[in-house]
Short mmCIF file of C-alpha atoms in Angstrom, two decimals:
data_model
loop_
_atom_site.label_atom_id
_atom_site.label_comp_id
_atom_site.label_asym_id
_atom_site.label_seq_id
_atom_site.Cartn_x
_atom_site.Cartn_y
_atom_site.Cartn_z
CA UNK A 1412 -7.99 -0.61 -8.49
CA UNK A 1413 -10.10 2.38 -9.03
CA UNK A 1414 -12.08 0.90 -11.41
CA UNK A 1415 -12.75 -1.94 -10.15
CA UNK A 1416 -13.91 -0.57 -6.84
CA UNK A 1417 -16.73 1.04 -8.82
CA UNK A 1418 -17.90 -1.79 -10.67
CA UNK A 1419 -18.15 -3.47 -7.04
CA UNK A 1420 -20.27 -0.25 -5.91
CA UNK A 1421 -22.38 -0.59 -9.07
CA UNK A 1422 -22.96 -4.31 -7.77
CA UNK A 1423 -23.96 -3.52 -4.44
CA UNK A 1424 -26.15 -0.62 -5.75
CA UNK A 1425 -27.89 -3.44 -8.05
CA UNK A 1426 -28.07 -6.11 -5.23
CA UNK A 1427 -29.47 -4.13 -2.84
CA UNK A 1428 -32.00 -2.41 -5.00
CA UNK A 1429 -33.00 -5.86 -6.49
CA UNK A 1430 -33.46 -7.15 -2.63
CA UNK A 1431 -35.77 -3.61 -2.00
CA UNK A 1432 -38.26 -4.93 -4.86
CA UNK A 1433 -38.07 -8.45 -3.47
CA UNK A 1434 -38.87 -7.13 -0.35
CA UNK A 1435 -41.75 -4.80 -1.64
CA UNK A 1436 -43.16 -7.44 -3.64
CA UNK A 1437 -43.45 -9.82 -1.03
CA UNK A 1438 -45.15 -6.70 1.10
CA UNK A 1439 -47.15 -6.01 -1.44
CA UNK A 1440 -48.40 -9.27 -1.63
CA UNK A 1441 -48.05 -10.12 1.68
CA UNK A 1442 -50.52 -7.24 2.54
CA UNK A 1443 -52.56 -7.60 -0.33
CA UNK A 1444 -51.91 -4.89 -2.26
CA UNK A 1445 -50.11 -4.99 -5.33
CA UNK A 1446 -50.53 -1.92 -7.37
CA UNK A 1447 -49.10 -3.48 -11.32
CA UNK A 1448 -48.45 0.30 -11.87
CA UNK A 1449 -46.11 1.31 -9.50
CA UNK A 1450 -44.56 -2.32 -9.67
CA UNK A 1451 -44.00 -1.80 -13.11
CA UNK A 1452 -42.20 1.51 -12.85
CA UNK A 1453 -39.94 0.24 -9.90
CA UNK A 1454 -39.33 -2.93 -12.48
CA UNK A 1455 -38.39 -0.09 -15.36
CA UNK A 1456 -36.24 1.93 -13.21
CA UNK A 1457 -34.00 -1.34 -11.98
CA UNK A 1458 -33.53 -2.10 -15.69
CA UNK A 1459 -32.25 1.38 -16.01
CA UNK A 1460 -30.17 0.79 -13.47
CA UNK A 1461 -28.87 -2.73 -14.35
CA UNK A 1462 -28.46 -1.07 -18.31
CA UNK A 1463 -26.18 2.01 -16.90
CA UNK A 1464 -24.62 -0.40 -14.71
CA UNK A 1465 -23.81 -2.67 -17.39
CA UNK A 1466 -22.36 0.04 -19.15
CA UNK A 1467 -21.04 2.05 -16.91
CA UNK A 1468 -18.85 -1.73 -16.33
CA UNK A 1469 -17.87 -2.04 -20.23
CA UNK A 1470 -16.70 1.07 -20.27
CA UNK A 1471 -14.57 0.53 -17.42
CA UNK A 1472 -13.25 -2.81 -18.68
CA UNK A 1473 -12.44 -1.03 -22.13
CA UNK A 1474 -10.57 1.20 -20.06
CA UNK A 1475 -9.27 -1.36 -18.34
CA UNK A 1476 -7.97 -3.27 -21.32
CA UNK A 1477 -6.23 0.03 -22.92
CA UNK A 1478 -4.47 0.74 -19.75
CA UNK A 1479 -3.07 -2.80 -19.43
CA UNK A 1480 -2.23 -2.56 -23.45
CA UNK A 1481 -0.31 0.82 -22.57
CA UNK A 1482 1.32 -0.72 -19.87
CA UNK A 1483 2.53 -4.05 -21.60
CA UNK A 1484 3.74 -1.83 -25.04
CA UNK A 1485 5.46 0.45 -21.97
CA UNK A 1486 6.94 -2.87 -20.42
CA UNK A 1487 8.46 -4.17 -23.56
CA UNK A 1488 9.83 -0.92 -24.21
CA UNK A 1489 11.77 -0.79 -21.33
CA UNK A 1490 12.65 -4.49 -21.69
CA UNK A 1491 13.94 -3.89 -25.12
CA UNK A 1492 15.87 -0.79 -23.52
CA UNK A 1493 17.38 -3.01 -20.69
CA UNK A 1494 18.35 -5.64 -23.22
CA UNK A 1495 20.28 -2.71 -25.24
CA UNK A 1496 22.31 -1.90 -21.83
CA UNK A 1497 22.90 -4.69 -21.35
CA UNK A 1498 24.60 -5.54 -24.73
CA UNK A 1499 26.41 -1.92 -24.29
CA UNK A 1500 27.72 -3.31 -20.88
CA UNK A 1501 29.42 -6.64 -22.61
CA UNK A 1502 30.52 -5.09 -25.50
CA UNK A 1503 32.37 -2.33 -22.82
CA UNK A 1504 33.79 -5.04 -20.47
CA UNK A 1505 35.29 -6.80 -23.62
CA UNK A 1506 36.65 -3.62 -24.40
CA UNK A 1507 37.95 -2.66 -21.44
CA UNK A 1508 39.54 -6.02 -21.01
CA UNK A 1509 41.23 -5.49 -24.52
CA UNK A 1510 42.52 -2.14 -23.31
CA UNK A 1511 43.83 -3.62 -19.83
CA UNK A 1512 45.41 -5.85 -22.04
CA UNK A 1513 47.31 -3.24 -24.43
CA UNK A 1514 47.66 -1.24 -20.93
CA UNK A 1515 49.93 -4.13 -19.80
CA UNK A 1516 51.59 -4.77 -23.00
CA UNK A 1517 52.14 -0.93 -23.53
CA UNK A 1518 53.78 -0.94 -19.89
CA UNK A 1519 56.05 -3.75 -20.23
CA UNK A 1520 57.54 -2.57 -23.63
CA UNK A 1521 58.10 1.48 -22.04
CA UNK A 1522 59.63 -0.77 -19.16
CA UNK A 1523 61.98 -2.06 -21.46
CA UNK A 1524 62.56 0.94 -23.13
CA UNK A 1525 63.00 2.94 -20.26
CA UNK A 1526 65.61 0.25 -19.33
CA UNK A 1527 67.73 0.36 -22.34
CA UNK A 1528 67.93 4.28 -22.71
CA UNK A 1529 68.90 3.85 -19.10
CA UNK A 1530 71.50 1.58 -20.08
CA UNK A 1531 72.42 3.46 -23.41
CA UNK A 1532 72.69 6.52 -21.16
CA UNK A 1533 74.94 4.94 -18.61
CA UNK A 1534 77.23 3.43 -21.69
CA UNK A 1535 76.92 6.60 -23.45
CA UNK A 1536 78.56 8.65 -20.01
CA UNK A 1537 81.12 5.94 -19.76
CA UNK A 1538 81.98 6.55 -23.61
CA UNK A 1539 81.95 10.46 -23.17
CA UNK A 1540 84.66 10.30 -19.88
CA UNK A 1541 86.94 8.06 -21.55
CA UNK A 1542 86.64 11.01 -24.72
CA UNK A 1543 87.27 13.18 -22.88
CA UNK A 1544 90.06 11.67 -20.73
CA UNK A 1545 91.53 10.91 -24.44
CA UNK A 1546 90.64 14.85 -25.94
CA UNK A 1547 92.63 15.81 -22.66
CA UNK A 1548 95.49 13.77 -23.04
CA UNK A 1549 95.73 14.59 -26.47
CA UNK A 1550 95.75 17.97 -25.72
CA UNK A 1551 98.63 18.10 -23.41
CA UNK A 1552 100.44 16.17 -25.89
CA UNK A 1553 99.68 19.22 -28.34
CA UNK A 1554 100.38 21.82 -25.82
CA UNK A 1555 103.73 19.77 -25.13
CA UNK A 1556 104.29 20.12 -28.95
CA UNK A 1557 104.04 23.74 -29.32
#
């Protein structure tokens, strides 16, 4: 925006000084005098100008054009990046839907673990009274004995 803003100012520099001849020729030779001399110098100077001008507005194109370059090379950089997350972010949702899957399997089969040591346990303390009702009665029939 910068840039550009000065090649305008550069144009309206170069209009209006090429209007100040016109109207100083047409003075001139409205009035009758038209001194080649100072003409000439006034003619030298606006080619100067119109030279730097020109110039100064190549310059600020070539500037132009490397900022633009930096930008796109900046732009694909970051598109490239974003296409990399993105990739990253499918790859993780497939993985976390794997996991969510074990997660669920993995809970079901400690569910059904949990429920036959529960049972096991419950079998196993039946077992153990009845032992011991038997190690009991077995012992009064020793202590009968003796």
């Amino acid at each position: 925006m910068g840039l550009e803003w000065q090649v305008e100012g550069y144009e309206r520099d170069l209009i209006s000084t090429i209007e100040e001849r016109d109207d100083l020729l047409q003075r001139l030779e409205n009035d009758g005098i038209f001194e080649v001399n100072d003409l000439r110098a006034i003619i030298e100077t606006i080619d100067r100008n119109n030279q730097d001008y020109e110039a100064r507005k190549i310059a600020l194109g070539a500037q132009q054009r490397k900022r633009l370059a930096w930008m796109e090379a900046q732009n694909a950089q970051i598109d490239t990046a974003i296409l990399d997350l993105e990739e990253k972010l499918q790859i993780a949702v497939l993985e976390f839907g794997g996991l969510s899957a074990d997660f669920k399997e993995n809970k079901e089969k400690d569910t059904a673990i949990a429920a036959t040591l529960a049972f096991a346990m419950v079998c196993s303390e039946g077992t153990a009274a009845t032992q011991d009702q038997d190690l009991d009665a077995a012992s009064a029939d020793s202590d009968l004995e003796w």
